[in-house]
mmCIF file of C-alpha atoms in Angstrom:
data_model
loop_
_atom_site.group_PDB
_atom_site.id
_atom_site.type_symbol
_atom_site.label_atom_id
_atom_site.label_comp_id
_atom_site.label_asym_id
_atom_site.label_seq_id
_atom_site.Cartn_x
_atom_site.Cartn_y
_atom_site.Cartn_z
ATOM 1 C CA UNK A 1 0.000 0.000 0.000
ATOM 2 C CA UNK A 2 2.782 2.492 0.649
ATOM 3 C CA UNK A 3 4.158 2.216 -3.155
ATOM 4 C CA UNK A 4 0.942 3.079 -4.934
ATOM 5 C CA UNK A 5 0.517 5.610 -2.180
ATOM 6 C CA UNK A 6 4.000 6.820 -2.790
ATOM 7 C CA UNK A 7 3.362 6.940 -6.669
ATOM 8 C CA UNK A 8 -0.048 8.553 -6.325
ATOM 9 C CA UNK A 9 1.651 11.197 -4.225
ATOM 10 C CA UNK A 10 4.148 12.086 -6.205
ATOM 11 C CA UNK A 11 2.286 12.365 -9.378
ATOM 12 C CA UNK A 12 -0.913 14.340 -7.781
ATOM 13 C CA UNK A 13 0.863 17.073 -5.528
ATOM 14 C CA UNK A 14 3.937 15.485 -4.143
ATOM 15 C CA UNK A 15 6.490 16.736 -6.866
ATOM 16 C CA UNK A 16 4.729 20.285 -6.385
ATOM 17 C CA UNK A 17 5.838 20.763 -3.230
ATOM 18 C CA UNK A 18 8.587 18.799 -2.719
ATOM 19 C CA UNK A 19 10.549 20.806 -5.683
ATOM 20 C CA UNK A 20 9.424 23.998 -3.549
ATOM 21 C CA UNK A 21 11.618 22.447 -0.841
ATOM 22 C CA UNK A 22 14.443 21.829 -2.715
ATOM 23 C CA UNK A 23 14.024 25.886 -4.307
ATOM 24 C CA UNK A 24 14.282 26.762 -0.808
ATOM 25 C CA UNK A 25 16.944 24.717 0.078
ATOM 26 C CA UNK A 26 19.008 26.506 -2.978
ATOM 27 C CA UNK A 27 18.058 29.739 -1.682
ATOM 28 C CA UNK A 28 19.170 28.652 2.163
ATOM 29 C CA UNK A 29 22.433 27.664 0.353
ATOM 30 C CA UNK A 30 23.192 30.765 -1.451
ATOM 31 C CA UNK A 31 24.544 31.978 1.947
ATOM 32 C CA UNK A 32 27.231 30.250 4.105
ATOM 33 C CA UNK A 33 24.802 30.986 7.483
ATOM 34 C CA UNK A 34 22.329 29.539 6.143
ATOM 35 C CA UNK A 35 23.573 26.078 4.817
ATOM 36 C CA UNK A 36 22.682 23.899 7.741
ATOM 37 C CA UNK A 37 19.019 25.274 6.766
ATOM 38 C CA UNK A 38 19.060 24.482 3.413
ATOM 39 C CA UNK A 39 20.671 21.267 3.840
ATOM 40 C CA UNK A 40 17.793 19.919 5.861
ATOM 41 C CA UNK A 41 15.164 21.274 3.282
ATOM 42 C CA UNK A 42 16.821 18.951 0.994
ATOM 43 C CA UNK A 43 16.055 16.511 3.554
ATOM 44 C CA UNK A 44 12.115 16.672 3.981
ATOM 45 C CA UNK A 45 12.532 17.321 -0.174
ATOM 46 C CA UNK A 46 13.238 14.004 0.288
ATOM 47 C CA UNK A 47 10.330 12.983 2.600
ATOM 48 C CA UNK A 48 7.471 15.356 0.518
ATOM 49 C CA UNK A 49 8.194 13.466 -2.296
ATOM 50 C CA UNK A 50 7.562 10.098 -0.875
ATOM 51 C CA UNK A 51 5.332 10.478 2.557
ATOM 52 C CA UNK A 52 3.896 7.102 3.374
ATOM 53 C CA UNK A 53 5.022 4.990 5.523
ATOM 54 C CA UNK A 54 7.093 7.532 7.271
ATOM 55 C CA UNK A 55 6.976 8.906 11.311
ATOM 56 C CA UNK A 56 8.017 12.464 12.400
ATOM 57 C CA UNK A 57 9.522 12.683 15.178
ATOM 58 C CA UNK A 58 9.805 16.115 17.321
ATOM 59 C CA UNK A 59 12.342 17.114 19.611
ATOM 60 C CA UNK A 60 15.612 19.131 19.569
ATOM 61 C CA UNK A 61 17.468 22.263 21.412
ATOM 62 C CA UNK A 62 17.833 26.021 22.062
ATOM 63 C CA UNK A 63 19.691 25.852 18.067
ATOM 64 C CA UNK A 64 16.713 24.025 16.396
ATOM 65 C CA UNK A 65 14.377 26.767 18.475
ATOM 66 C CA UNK A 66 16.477 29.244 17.393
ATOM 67 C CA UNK A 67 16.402 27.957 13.671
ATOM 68 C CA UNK A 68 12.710 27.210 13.891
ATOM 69 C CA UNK A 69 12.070 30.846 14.670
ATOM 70 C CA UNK A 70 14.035 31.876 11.921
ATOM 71 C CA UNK A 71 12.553 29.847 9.489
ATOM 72 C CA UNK A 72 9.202 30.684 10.373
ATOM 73 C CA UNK A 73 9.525 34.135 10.064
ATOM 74 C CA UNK A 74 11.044 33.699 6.486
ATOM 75 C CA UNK A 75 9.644 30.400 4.527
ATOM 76 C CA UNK A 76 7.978 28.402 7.054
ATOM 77 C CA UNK A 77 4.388 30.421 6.629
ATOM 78 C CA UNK A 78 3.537 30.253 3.130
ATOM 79 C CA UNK A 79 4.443 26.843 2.852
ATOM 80 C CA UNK A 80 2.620 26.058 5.682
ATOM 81 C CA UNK A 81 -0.633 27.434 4.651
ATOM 82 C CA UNK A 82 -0.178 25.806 1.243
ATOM 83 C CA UNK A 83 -0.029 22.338 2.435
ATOM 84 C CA UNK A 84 -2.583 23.286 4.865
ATOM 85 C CA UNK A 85 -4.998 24.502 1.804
ATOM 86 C CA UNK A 86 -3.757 21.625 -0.673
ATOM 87 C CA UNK A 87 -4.783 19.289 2.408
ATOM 88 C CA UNK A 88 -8.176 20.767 3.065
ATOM 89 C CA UNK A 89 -9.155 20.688 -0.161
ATOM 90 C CA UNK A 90 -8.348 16.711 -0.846
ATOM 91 C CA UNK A 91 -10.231 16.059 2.357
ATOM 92 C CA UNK A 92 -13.334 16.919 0.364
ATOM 93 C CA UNK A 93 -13.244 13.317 -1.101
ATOM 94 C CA UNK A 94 -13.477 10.450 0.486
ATOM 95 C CA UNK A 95 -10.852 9.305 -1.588
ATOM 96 C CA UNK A 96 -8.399 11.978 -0.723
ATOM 97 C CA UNK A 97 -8.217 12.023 2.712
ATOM 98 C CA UNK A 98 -5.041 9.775 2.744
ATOM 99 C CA UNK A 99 -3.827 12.291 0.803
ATOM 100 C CA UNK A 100 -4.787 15.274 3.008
ATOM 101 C CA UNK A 101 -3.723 13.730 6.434
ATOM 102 C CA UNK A 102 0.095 13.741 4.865
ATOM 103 C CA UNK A 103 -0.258 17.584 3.486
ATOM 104 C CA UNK A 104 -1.203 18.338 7.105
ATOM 105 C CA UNK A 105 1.826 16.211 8.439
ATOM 106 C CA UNK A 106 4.136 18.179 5.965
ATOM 107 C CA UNK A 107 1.977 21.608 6.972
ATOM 108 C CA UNK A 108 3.080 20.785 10.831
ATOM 109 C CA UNK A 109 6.691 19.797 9.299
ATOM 110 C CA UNK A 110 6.609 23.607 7.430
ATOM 111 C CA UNK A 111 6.211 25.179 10.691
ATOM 112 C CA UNK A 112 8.724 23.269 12.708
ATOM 113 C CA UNK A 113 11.458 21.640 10.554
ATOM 114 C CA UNK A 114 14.157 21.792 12.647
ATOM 115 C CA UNK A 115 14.920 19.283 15.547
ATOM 116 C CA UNK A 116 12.486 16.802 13.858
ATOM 117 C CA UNK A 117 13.969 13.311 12.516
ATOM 118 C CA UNK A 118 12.212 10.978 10.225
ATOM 119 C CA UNK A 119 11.845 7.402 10.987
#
């Protein structure tokens, strides 16, 4: 179940979104404070493209809070809300709501990236 999962994902919204975390992983890049940033956006690229079957786990330090804060402030918003929206909207079927309960796993993710590991 998680491979046609996986391949519906990534051909109905999962490339969408998971090429807008690699774009900001680029832009993270472009400077050398903020590599450790975009380094982990090329990580949950990674996990956006290919969501099922995968646990987030929470946790971290005064650095991840500190990163957090500054990533909400710049990037973590808008992507937030967009996942949010993209997640809403798929829970209008009955056959997207799979689908919707991972956009609102990534929308949580877009808020608090840093500290989290994936298992």
């Amino acid at each position: 179940m998680k491979l046609i999962g996986n391949f519906l994902w990534f051909l109905f919204g999962g490339i969408f979104f998971g090429l807008l975390w690699c774009i900001y992983g680029c832009l993270w890049c472009i400077s050398i404070v903020g590599i450790p940033i975009g380094l982990q956006c090329f990580k949950f690229a990674k996990l956006t493209f290919f969501p099922f079957g995968k646990q987030i786990e929470y946790g971290g330090g005064i650095v991840s809070l500190l990163a957090n804060i500054i990533w909400i402030v710049t990037t973590g918003v808008p992507m937030a809300i967009g996942n949010a929206t993209w997640g809403l909207i798929l829970c209008l079927t009955i056959v997207g709501i799979p689908f919707g309960k991972q956009f609102f796993k990534l929308a949580k993710l877009s808020l608090f990236p840093f500290g989290s590991s994936i298992r």
